């Protein structure tokens, strides 16, 4: 691990907590072997405006203290040092006290321009800095403002920029010691395409002088002015020419330094290389454009793309299977578990089924968009209709199964949505060729970039913040994945199930064979699925019956670990170990069992502990069943059936987008309808609302009209 | 402002940043006149586990340093003080260095039990502390562990608890100096009803020994154990008996100290008084229960509640108007603006219209719930139906207009949703009586608490975190209110428009009179509304025409301030001032005007700068209109009509829930349909999915069945 140089931009104030955070991060990175030095501004510790206040406070403090000093001392022991004035010595003392808490020592280095002008002093400075780093001492570097030379000499020399500010000072030093990385911390997030806040301004994640040019235009009067970003960019380019990588980032962002060093996309990264892949924000913007292009097509054109994709899956079978073999070989080498490998496998048979499915999606796609859902005659002059339209741009994150890619692509095309896809890296080659076929099918009608494959996992973190480009996120995977996406996404809705805590309730009036069969299927058919049973509720009268014993026996025979709920424990002398929580989603061969007095108590239990996913009652009593079906407040409520039926394919929705436990938009298994929203179209005749006011000449009639599909 | 005492719980480690945050908050509060002292643990600065590491690092550091010390000194100037070992002196130095940055001085006070045992030393200690506070010095208090007396004497004395830990030390001192508030900062959020993380455990926002009892049961082996919460509660009760208010809160929470002092609901507040109003979490839980009770009713019962409410509005007219008069008097006294007062007014006429509207909602309510939206025969044995159900519990935040309350209540009842209502304080008396009538109407059928009125603004902050109780938030008010709710809500969807940047595009083929009429209505009818026009786009051929001049004239005559977009500026020698941003929602008599080449450019402009709310084209060309209506991707797209028609009442949706610019669930003006979701009901015959697998004996048929309403 090499050396790194940090400079702090104090223009807009760094609060004490931020300083502490810098010390924490630097100390932690230091303990991991990173060598880091700080370049900090001289007199200003906490920002100009704030400082003035603080100084004023200090002054009045000192007056207070001196006037009462004698009296003061008699009352208690004070730390010996006098109250230091804010400024450089105070700042150094603060740094020292903070780093001391991590067992780290600091060294203050003050430099002036002449120190860079002659080779001997430059060499001395460099060796001092390197020596300090080797001694595990954090150098804290400042321009020595007090003895700085007169300003008229302060010009850029050949190959050496001026020490006008901390940025150029840091860049110079970074060059001198051949640092690996220079972090220029500011109060803005990085370099923008135009001044931040203006229309269309976008953060540049990478900046390459080769492709972006060496000169940038900075907005006048904006915060990206001479004092701010321009000097930073100049310093960055200076360092870059000396082979030092540079990041300009927001020092106020949480853990900015650690995140930059761990390679996360923070701020603007300066590089000599032009990125070969398209940046994600460009991909997202392309998907938005592409979605609109898809929407403009006639239904037969969207169907034609999907039909073409279906035929490509068969025509290019050999290529697809060859790419899939690369993934499978790699998976076997890395020891991927057998069930995961079987999900990864593509075969002639699977491709045939996949192509058939796509043909079906193509057929169904004629009636997705522009379907009239409501027609109202508002008045003699105004007609209103509500029609179905695409949501916009979808981000679908899926794991393992490569057959998911053409399915989701077909659903997006059928519903006129732009799409960003992120597959698992274990299916890299398969996904790549399948995505190529999707693009090939789209090309005659819409841009290839309408459906994009996102290659890097860390891009997800960027994408789920881009609410200007992405309208719905669908994570198809573990509930941990879903939860993490839900927590990170700001403003973009996430469709998915957070948890599947599904119940089966066995009523008193029950067919014992049916009960056992349903419990077995619900728990054991595929215990990792979100629609598998986690808690079995039994009517109290079933205790000490053969059915009870048989259920326990069947579960044990299937290696299911049983946990007893509180009421079951009360009834048993020697029972299974107690459940830690009745809310647990085991996702494996484990379950809770508890006792309830009646169907009402079962419903109350499900409401208290369930996740509103899928709950089933087994009973021969139709009235009890009706009560359960009506009152259980879950996405799916079943009678005499396994919870495992909760699935888009089994529900007859065609290809499944996912299962939602949200209450709005789509609930339960979601088909293509979950990718659609509505739009209101109003056609008037020069109408204005003032004509319809109390004294106006027109009146509303609000007459509901029969539906007819848009021609 | 009185004195306050803080203790830090160091058991689980306080990071440097947290310490800095405490210093920042205390310093800021200090500058506002609050007198604050800290009680901190002695030897442990950064948590036991971490400390050990740090000490180890310090040791190895010191070895490194001593071995290279000479060489080291020759290279640079080091701060004079030696690297201090972690521990009390280091901690004090750190506190001092940090507080110095704010111009504040600290004083270390070490105490032992005997200091509390005789009156003279207690008096001395008290006067020292008060003197320090008066001198603007922050006392930092510790148990003097080094000279503490032997443990066998460490028993509680009469009225004086032991100085076993920082909590009891802080409680004692708080009592001695008659502090106003004692904050016990820990690493858990406060006191829970049962150990945090166990089923049903809930944070207690207030704890009253009178109602909650003086002894609590603490979970064994949980973090609420003897070392943690029990000693805190004991210390809190001790302080409470001495008239010191106490808050136990999480010191890791952002700005905990400031938020506590500013009276926000943070942690658990200990009080001798029993709260007279129901805590919000109880209200939310009641609404959940109530919603389920509403759902169980037959449709005629829900209709009966609404009808009853409608008749109560007329029967109790005198009372309602008297309460409304109280609000109006108060509003006039406080100088509320005339338009706001007119929104606040209730009248016989308004109540009549309101009652009529409720009768209509009652009539419409028969077909809201249990409507079958989809029926599928999955196989010979399985039938599936998708039916409409309530969303669950709604939180509706509304401003000013009290007539909103019975409307929203009626919509919630009609759709079977529990409801929490937060009205503006200017309508306090009106809302209170209207809410009472809602409860009176509900009482024969469901609990009164099914619809609750939330009284305090700060309760909103709590409610929007309670995703276990609340399913949808509907803020009806300014876009700032909506935005702030959207940002704060974690996990609960928010229905509302974030912004209304609406456009009117005037095409080349246009009826000039119609164009002027629509622009006037869109901009001037009610400019504060979200559906008012913000940007006028003109086809380029309209430049230098009479229509152009007439539009400008009309806008000026209506006192509309005009801003020119970039393309208009290019075409004008002397034009209006340039627009700062084409994305601005002026919400007043201001607008942007810009030029486009054709309808495609108008659409592109709307996509780039609009907020997908409502956009209108004025043209006589049906083809151009069709292009605009199809391709503009907004919730509402109009032809030859004012943008102001974008409204639930005008759309014929009956009472309006709000307008949504979200793309999922509900889009545009939202009626009662936005309060509904769906549920899947599957009826089998002992079916399990294994029977339907490749080798199973049953097959899916997925036959779509005709719809029929649930009987």
XYZ file of N, CA and C in Angstrom, chain B residues 310 313-314 320 346-361 401-408 410 434:
90
model
N -73.117 12.024 7.757
C -73.725 13.072 6.939
C -74.859 13.758 7.700
N -73.648 16.025 10.527
C -73.132 17.318 10.069
C -74.256 18.352 10.001
N -75.462 17.885 9.690
C -76.594 18.813 9.625
C -77.222 19.010 11.003
N -71.037 22.875 15.398
C -69.894 22.904 14.477
C -69.527 24.348 14.154
N -66.418 27.507 7.776
C -67.515 26.577 7.515
C -68.804 27.405 7.520
N -69.800 26.936 6.770
C -71.062 27.663 6.740
C -72.172 26.635 6.572
N -73.411 27.076 6.779
C -74.544 26.172 6.572
C -74.486 25.572 5.175
N -74.191 26.450 4.197
C -74.144 26.004 2.814
C -73.049 24.942 2.619
N -71.849 25.233 3.151
C -70.739 24.288 3.007
C -71.075 22.946 3.662
N -71.712 23.008 4.830
C -72.049 21.763 5.536
C -73.083 20.965 4.748
N -73.990 21.663 4.111
C -75.006 20.992 3.289
C -74.340 20.267 2.120
N -73.440 20.986 1.444
C -72.722 20.379 0.308
C -71.893 19.187 0.778
N -71.264 19.373 1.945
C -70.442 18.320 2.518
C -71.283 17.076 2.802
N -72.453 17.298 3.406
C -73.341 16.184 3.739
C -73.813 15.480 2.467
N -74.132 16.263 1.426
C -74.537 15.659 0.153
C -73.405 14.794 -0.407
N -72.192 15.326 -0.344
C -71.036 14.576 -0.837
C -70.868 13.263 -0.084
N -71.068 13.300 1.230
C -70.924 12.083 2.027
C -71.994 11.058 1.654
N -73.207 11.534 1.400
C -74.273 10.617 0.977
C -73.851 9.908 -0.315
N -73.199 10.666 -1.201
C -72.734 10.075 -2.458
C -71.648 9.019 -2.185
N -70.716 9.348 -1.277
C -69.655 8.390 -0.929
C -70.283 7.136 -0.322
N -58.225 23.575 5.615
C -59.638 23.291 5.361
C -60.215 22.210 6.271
N -61.094 22.556 7.204
C -61.644 21.529 8.087
C -62.638 20.597 7.390
N -63.245 21.043 6.263
C -64.188 20.162 5.562
C -63.488 18.922 5.011
N -62.164 18.987 4.946
C -61.375 17.842 4.517
C -61.569 16.657 5.464
N -61.735 16.941 6.748
C -61.760 15.867 7.747
C -62.901 14.869 7.527
N -64.165 15.329 7.474
C -65.229 14.336 7.245
C -65.129 13.653 5.881
N -64.614 14.389 4.868
C -64.449 13.769 3.546
C -63.466 12.608 3.574
N -62.293 12.882 4.137
C -61.270 11.845 4.185
C -61.745 10.690 5.074
N -64.816 9.736 5.543
C -65.813 8.969 4.797
C -65.143 8.066 3.761
N -65.537 17.943 14.540
C -65.827 17.076 13.390
C -65.334 15.656 13.659
